[in-house]
Coordinates of C-alpha atoms and ligand atoms in Angstrom, one line a residue:
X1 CA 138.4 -31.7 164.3
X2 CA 138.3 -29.1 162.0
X3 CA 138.8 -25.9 162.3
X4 CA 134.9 -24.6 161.9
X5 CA 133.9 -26.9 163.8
X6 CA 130.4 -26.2 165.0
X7 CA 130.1 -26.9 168.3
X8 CA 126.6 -25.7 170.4
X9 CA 123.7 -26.6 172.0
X10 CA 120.2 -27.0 171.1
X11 CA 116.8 -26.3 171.9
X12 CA 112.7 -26.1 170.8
X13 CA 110.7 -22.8 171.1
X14 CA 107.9 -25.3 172.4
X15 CA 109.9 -26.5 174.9
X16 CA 111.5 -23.5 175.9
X17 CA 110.1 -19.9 175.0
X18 CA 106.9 -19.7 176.9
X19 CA 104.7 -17.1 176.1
X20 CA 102.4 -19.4 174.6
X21 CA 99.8 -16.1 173.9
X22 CA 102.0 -13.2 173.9
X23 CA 101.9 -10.8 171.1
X24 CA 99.3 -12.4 168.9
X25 CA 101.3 -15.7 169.0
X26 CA 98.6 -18.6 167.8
X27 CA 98.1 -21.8 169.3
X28 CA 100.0 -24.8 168.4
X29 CA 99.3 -28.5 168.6
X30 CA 102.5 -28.3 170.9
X31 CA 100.5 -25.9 173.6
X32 CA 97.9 -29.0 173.9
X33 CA 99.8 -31.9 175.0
X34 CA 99.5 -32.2 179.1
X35 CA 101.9 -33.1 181.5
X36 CA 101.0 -36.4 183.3
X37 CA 99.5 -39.6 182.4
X38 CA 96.6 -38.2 179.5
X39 CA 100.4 -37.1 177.4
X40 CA 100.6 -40.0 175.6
X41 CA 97.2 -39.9 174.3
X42 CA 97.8 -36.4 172.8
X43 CA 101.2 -37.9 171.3
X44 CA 99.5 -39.7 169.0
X45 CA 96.4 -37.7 168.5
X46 CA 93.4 -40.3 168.8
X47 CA 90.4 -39.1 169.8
X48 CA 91.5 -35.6 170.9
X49 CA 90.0 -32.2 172.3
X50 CA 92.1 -29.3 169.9
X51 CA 90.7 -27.0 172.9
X52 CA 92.7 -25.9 176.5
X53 CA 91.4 -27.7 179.4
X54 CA 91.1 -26.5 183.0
X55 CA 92.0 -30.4 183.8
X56 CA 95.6 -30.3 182.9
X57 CA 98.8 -28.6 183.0
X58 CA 100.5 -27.6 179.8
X59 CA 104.2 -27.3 180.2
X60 CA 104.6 -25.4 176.9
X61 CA 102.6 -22.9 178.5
X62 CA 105.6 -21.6 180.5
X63 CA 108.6 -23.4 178.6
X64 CA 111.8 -22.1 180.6
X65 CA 110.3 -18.4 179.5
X66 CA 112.8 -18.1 177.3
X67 CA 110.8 -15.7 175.6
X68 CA 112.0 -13.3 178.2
X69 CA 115.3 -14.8 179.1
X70 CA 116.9 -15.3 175.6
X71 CA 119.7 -12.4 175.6
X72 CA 120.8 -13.5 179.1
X73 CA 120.7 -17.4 177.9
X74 CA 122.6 -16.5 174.8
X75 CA 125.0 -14.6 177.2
X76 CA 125.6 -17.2 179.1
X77 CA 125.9 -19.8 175.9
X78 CA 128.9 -17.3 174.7
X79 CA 130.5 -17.6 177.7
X80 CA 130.6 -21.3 177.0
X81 CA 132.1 -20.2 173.2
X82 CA 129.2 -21.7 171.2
X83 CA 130.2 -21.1 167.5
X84 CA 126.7 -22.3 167.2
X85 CA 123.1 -22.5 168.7
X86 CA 119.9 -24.4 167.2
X87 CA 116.8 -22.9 167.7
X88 CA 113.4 -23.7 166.2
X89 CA 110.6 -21.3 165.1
X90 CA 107.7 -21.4 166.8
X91 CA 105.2 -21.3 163.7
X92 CA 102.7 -19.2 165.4
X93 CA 104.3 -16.2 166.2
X94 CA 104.8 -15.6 162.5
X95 CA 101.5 -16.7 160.8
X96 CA 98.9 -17.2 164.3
X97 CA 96.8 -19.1 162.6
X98 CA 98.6 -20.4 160.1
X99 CA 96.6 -19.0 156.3
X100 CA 97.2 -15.7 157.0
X101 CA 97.9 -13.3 154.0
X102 CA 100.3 -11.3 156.3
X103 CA 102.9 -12.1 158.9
X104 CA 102.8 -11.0 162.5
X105 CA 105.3 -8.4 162.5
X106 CA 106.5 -8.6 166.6
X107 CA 107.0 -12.4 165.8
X108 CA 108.9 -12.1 163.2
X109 CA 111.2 -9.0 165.3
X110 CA 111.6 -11.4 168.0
X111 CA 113.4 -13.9 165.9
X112 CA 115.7 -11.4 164.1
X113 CA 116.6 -10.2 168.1
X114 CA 117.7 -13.6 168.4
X115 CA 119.6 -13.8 165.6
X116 CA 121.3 -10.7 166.3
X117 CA 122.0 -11.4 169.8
X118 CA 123.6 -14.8 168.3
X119 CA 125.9 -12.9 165.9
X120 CA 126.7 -10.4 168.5
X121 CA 129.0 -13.3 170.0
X122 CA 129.6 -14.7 166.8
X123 CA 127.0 -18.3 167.3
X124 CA 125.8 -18.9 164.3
X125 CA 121.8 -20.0 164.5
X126 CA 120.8 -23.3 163.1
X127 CA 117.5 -22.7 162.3
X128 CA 114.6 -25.7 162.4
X129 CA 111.4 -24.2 161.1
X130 CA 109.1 -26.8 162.3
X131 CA 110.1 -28.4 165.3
X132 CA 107.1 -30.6 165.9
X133 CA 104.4 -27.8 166.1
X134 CA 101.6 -26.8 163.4
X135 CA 98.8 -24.6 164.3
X136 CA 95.5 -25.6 165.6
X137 CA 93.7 -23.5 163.5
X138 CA 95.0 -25.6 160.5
X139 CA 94.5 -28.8 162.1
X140 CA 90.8 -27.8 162.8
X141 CA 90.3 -26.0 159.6
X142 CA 91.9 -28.9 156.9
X143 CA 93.3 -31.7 159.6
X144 CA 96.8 -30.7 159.4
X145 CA 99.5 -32.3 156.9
X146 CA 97.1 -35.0 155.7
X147 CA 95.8 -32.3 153.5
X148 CA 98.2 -31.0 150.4
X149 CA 97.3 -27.4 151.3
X150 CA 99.6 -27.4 154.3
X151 CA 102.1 -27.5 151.6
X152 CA 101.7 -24.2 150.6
X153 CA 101.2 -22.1 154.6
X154 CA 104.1 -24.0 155.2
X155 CA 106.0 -23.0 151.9
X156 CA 104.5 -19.3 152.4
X157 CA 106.3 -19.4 156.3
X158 CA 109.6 -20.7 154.5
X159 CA 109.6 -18.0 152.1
X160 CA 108.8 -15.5 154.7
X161 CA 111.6 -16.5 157.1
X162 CA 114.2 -16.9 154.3
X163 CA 113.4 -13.8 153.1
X164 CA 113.2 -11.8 156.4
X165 CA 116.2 -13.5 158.0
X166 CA 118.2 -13.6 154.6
X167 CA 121.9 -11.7 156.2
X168 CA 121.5 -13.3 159.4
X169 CA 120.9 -17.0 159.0
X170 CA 121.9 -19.9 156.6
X171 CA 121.7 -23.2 158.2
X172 CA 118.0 -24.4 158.0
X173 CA 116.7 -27.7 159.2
X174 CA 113.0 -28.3 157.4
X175 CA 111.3 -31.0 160.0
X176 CA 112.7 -31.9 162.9
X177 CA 112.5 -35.8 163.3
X178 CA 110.5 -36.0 160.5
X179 CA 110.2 -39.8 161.3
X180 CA 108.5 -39.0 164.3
X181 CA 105.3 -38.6 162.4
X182 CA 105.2 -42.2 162.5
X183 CA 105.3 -42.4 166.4
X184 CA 104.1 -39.3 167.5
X185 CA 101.8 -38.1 165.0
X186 CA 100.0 -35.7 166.9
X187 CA 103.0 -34.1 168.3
X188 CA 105.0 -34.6 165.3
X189 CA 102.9 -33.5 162.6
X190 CA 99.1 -32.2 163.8
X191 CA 97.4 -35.2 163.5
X192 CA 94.5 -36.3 164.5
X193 CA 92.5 -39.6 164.4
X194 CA 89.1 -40.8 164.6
X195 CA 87.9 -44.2 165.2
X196 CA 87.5 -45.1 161.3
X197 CA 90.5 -43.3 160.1
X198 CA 92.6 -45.9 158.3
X199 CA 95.8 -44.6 160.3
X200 CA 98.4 -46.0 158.4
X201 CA 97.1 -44.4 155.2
X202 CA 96.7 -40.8 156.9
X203 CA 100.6 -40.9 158.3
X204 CA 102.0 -41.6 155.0
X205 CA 99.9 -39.2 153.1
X206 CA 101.1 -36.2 155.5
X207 CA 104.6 -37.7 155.3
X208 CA 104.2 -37.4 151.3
X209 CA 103.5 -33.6 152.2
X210 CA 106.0 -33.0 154.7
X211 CA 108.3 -34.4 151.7
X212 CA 107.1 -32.0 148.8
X213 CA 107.2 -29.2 151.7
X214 CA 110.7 -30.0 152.4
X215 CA 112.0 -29.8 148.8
X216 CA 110.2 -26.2 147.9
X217 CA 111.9 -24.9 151.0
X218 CA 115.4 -26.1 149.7
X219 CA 114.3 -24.7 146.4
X220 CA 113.6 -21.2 148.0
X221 CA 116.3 -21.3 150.0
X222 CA 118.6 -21.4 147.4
X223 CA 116.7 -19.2 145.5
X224 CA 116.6 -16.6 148.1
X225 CA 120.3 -16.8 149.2
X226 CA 122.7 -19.4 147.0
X227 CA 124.7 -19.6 150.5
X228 CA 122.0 -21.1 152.4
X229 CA 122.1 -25.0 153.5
X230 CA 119.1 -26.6 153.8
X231 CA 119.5 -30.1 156.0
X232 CA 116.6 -32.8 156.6
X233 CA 116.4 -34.4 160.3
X234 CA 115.9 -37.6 162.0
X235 CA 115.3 -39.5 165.2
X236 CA 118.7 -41.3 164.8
X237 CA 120.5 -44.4 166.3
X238 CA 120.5 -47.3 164.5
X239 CA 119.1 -51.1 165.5
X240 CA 121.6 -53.4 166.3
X241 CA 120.4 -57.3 165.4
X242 CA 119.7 -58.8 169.1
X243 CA 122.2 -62.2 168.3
X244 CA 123.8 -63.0 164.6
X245 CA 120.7 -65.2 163.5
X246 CA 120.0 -64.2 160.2
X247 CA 116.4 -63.3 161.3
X248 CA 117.4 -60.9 163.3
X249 CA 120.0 -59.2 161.1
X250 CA 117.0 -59.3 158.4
X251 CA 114.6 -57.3 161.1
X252 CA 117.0 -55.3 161.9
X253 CA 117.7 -54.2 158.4
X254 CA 114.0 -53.3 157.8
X255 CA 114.0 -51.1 161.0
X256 CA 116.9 -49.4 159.9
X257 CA 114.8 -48.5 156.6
X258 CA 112.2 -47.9 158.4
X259 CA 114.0 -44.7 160.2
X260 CA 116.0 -43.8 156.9
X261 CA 112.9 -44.2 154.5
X262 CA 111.7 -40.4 154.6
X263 CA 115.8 -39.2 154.8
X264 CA 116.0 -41.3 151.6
X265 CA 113.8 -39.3 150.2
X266 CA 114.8 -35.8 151.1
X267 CA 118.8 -36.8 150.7
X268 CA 119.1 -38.8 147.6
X269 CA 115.9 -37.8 145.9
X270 CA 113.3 -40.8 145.3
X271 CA 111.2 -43.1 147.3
X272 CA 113.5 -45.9 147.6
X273 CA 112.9 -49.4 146.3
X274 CA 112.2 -51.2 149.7
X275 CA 109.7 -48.5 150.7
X276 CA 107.3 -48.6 147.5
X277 CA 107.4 -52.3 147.8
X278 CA 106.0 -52.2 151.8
X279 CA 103.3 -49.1 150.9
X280 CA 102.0 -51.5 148.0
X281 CA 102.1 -54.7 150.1
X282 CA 100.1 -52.6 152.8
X283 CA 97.8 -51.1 150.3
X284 CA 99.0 -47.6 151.2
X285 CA 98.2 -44.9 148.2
X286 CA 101.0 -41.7 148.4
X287 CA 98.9 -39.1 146.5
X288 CA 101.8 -38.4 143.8
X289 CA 101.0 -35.0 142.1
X290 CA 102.6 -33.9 138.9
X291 CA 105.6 -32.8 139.2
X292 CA 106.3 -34.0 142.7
X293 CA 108.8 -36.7 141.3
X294 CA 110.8 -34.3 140.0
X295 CA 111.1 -31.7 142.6
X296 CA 111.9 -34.0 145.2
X297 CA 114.7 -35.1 143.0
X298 CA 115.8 -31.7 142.2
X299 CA 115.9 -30.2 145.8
X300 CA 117.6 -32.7 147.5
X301 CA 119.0 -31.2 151.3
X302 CA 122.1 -29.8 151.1
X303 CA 123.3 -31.6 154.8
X304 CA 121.9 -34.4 156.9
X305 CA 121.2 -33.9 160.7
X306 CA 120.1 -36.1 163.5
X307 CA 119.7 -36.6 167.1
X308 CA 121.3 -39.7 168.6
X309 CA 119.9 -40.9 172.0
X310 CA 120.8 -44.5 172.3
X311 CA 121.4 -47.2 169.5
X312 CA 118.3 -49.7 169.5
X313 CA 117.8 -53.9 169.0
X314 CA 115.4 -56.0 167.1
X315 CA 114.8 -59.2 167.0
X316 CA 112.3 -61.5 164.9
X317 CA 111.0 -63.2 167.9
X318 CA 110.6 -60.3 170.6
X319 CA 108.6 -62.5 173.2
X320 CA 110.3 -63.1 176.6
X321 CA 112.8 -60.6 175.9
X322 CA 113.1 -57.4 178.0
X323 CA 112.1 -53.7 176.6
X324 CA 113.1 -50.6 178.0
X325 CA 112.3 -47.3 176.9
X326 CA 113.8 -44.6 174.3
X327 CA 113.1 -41.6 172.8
X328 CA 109.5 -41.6 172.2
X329 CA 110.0 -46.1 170.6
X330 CA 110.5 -48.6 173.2
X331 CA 113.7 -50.9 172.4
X332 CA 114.4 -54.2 173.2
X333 CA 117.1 -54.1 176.4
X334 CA 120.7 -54.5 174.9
X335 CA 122.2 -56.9 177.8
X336 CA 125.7 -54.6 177.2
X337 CA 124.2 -51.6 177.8
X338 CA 123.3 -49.3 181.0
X339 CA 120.3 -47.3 180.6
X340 CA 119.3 -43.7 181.9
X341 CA 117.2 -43.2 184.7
X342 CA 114.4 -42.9 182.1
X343 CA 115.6 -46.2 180.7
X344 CA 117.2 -44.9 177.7
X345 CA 120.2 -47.0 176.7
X346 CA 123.7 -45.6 176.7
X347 CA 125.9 -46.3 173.9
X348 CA 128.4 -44.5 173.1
X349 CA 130.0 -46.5 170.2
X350 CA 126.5 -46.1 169.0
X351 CA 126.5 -42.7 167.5
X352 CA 130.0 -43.8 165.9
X353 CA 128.2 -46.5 164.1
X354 CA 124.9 -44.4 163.3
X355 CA 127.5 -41.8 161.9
X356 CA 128.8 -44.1 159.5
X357 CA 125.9 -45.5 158.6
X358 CA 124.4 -42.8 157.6
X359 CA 128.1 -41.5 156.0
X360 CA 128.3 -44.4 154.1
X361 CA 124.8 -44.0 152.7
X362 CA 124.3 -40.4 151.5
X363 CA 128.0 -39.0 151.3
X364 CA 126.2 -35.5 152.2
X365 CA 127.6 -33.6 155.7
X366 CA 126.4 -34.6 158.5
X367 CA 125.4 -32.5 161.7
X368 CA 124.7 -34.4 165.3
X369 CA 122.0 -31.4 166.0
X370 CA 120.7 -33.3 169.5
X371 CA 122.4 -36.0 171.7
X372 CA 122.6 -35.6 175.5
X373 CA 121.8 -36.9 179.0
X374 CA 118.3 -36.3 180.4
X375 CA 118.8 -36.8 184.2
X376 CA 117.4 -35.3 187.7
X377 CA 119.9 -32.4 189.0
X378 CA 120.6 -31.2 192.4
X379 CA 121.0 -27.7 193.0
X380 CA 123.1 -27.3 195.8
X381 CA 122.6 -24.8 198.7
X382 CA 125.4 -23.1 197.1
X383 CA 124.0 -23.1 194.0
X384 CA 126.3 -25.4 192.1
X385 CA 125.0 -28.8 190.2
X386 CA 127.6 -31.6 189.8
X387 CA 126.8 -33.5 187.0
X388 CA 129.6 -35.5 186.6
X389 CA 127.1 -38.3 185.3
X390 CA 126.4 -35.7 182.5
X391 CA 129.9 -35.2 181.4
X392 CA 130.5 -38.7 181.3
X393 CA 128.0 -39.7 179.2
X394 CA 128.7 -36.2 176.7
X395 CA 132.2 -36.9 176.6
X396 CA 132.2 -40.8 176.2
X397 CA 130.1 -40.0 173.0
X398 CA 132.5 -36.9 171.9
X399 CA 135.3 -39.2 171.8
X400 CA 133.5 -41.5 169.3
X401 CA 132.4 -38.8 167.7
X402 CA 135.6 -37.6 166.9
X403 CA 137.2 -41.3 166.4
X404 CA 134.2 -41.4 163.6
X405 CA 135.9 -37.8 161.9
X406 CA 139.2 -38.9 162.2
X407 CA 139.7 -43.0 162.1
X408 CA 136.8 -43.3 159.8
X409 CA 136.5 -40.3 157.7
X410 CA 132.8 -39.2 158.4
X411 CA 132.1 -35.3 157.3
X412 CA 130.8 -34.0 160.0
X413 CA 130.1 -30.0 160.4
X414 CA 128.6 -30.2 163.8
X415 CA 127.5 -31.1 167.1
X416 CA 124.7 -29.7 168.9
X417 CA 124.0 -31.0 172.6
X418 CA 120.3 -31.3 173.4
X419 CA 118.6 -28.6 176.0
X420 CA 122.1 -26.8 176.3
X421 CA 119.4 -24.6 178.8
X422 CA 117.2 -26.8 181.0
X423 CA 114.1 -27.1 179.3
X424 CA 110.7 -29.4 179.2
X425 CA 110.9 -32.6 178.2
X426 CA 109.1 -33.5 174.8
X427 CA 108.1 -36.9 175.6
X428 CA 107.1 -36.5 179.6
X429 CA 106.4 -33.0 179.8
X430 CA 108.7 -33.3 182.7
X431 CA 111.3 -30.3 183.7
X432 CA 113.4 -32.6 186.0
X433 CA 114.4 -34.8 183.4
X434 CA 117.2 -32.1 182.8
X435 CA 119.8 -32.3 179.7
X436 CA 121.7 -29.0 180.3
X437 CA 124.8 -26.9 181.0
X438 CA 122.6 -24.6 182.8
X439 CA 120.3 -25.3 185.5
X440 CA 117.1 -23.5 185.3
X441 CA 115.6 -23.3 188.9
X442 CA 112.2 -24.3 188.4
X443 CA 109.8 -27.5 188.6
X444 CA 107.6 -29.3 186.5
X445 CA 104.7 -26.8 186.9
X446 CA 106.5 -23.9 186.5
X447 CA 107.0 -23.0 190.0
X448 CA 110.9 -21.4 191.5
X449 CA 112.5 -18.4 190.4
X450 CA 113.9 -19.6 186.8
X451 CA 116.9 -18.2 187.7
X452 CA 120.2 -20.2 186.0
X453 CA 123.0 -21.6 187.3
X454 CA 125.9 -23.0 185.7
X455 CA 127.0 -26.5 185.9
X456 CA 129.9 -28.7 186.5
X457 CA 129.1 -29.5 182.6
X458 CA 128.8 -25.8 181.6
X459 CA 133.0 -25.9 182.8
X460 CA 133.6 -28.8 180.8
X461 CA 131.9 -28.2 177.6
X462 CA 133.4 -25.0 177.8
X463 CA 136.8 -26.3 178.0
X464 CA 135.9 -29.2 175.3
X465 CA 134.8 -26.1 172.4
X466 CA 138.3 -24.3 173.5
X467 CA 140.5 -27.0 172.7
X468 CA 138.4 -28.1 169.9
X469 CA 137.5 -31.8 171.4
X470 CA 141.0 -31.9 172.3
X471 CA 140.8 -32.1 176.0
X472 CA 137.6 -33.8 177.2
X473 CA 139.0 -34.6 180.9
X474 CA 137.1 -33.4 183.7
X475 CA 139.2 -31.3 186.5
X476 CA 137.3 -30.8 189.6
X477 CA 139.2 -27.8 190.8
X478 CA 137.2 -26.1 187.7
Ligands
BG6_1 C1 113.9 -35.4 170.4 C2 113.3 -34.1 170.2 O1 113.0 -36.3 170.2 O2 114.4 -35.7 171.7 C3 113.3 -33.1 171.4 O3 113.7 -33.5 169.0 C4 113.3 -33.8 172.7 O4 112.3 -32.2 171.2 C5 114.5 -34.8 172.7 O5 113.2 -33.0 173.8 C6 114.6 -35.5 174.1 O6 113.5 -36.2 174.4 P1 112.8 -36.0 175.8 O7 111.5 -36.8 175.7 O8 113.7 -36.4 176.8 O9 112.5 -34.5 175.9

């Protein structure tokens, strides 16, 4: 691998900071999804209540309070020799409500602390300025991105973090998952539905907006500092065909476009061919604007980043065969595959094929900015967690990654393991579905000390960034 190599961890500030109203912080759609079995409902945003209820627990609430804990987390990811660290901003510390003329000043200071305490160790930030959350106020006030104005509060936050964060940080993700809108739309994007909202129509027009948003920021990045790199993001791992009958090789093409469609856009500049073709047969209208055509060709992203879970299958005739679940879509169950104990499939040789795939189609650097093992952890009465299950999975998946830099050629700047710290879990709500090198001692309401404790994995990974991918055994006596 080379040299730079970025090699890190990654979390959310939804998942993670806490603090949900401290220091004018606004709230988000993120603070209103409950833990339990109503979470689902709030995912995708039908028939909602945009108000806090005494009924249900909301993990964002509390995150890991990493609000309070960053410089000792940040500590403790140097220790590890990061070189980098993905964080994501939560949206309403810096404008509360979202239209504001001003920024909140103690938002903004907290992020720059971050930052500083990153390039006090040398970890450079990889910055994702929305990570799935929008403010409420804006949802309630013009429904979120189904309405062309959140193009501008979300340029005016762009333009304010670029600005403000100008000598500290250059790697910017715009969306997170940015496909997710289509699964998730309530979580992904703000959305909400009512019973005679034509659904379909709505998704796409906020995706049009999230598209346009996504090439001014690239624009004012530039603009701002020539050195930044802008990158899009997606919910990666591509759909294998369940057997070779040319049916299924033909659906599994058109879920593959599916989850590139919006990166074809931000990465090569237009609305590809196959997509216009499906809105039209559908009957879906993008509100074009002048001018958008050209900009999103003009400010294409400068790197393309994505989190790889599990690889999926399709098939044209699904019925009788098994599902199992994945991150956020269910999948058809790949007979070759083991799953998680959330059911997620495990495929390493996956992400080397979702790596060239999407190589091989934009030629732009890549960046794995999320992959990783959510699984319950034991904290022994000596305080250690052996998560040898962990390291397996990670370093099965290193290896390909690596065999997909250096057999196949893929430029690749990055990887990024998902919820390097503990943290909630986006789709559950969950805190024992764990993903990290550190073991934050707490449960799924927020009770234990939130104390952290380093793994078996927090060892390995440690050992994996000093020899540079190099050595990815696993000695006990560590
Ligand atoms: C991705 C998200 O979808 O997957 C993260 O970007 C999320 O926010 C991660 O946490 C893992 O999913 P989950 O549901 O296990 O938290």
């Amino acid at each position: 691998m080379q040299k730079e190599f970025l090699w890190g961890g990654a979390i959310a500030a939804n998942q993670s900071e806490g603090a949900f109203d401290v220091a004018n912080r606004g709230l988000a759609n993120v603070d209103l999804i409950p833990y339990g079995e109503a979470r689902s409902k709030f995912l995708l945003g039908e028939n909602i209540d945009l108000e806090l209820s005494d009924n249900y627990y909301y993990p964002s609430k509390n995150g890991i309070d990493f609000y309070h804990t960053y410089k000792q987390d940040i500590k403790m990811l140097a220790e590890m020799g990061f070189k980098a660290f993905r964080i994501s901003i939560a949206w309403t510390r810096i404008f509360p409500k979202g239209d504001e003329t001003e920024a909140n000043e103690s938002g903004l200071l907290f992020y720059e602390s971050i930052f500083k305490e990153c390039k006090k160790y040398e970890i450079e930030p990889i910055v994702t300025i929305a990570h799935f959350d929008c403010p409420v106020h804006l949802i309630k006030k013009i429904g979120a991105w189904r309405d062309r104005r959140m193009v501008y509060y979300y340029e005016k936050l762009c333009r304010t973090l670029f600005e403000r964060y100008k000598d500290l940080v250059q790697y910017w993700i715009t969306f997170n998952e940015i496909n997710m809108i289509l699964h998730a739309p309530f979580m992904a994007a703000g959305l909400t539905f009512s019973k005679t909202d034509d659904i379909e129509q709505i998704k796409y027009v906020a995706a049009h907006h999230e598209l346009v948003a996504s090439a001014l920021a690239v624009k004012w990045a530039h603009e701002v500092n020539p050195k930044n790199k802008v990158g899009c993001m997606m919910a990666g791992g591509d759909y294998y065909p369940y057997a070779c009958r040319p049916e299924d090789v033909m659906e599994a093409i058109d879920k593959n476009r599916k989850n590139l469609f919006f990166i074809d856009v931000q990465a090569r500049g237009e609305y590809p061919q196959y997509a216009l073709k499906e809105l039209e047969r559908k009957r879906i209208k993008i509100p074009f604007e002048s001018g958008d055509i050209e900009l999103l060709m003009q400010y294409t992203v400068d790197f393309v980043s994505f989190s790889y879970y599990a690889s999926r299958v399709a098939a044209s005739q699904n019925s009788g065969l098994k599902e199992t679940a994945g991150n956020i879509v269910k999948s058809i169950k790949n007979p070759y595959l083991e799953v998680s104990e959330w059911g997620w499939q495990i495929d390493p040789i996956g992400l080397r094929v979702t790596l060239n795939t999407i190589w091989d189609r934009y030629q732009k650097p890549l960046f794995i900015v999320e992959n990783g093992l959510g699984a319950v952890d034991e904290l022994t009465d000596t305080n250690e967690v052996h998560d040898g299950y962990r390291i397996s999975y990670l370093s099965a998946h290193i290896a390909e990654m690596i065999k997909a830099v250096e057999i196949d050629g893929v430029g690749l700047i990055g990887y990024t393991s998902w919820g390097c710290i503990d943290l909630v879990s986006a789709g559950t709500g969950e805190m024992k579905k764990r993903y990290g090198f550190i073991y934050v001692d707490q449960d799924d309401f927020s009770n234990g000390s939130k104390k952290r404790y380093k793994k078996d994995s927090f060892y390995w990974f440690k050992q994996v960034i000093e020899s540079n991918g190099q050595n990815l055994d696993w000695k006990k006596e560590n």
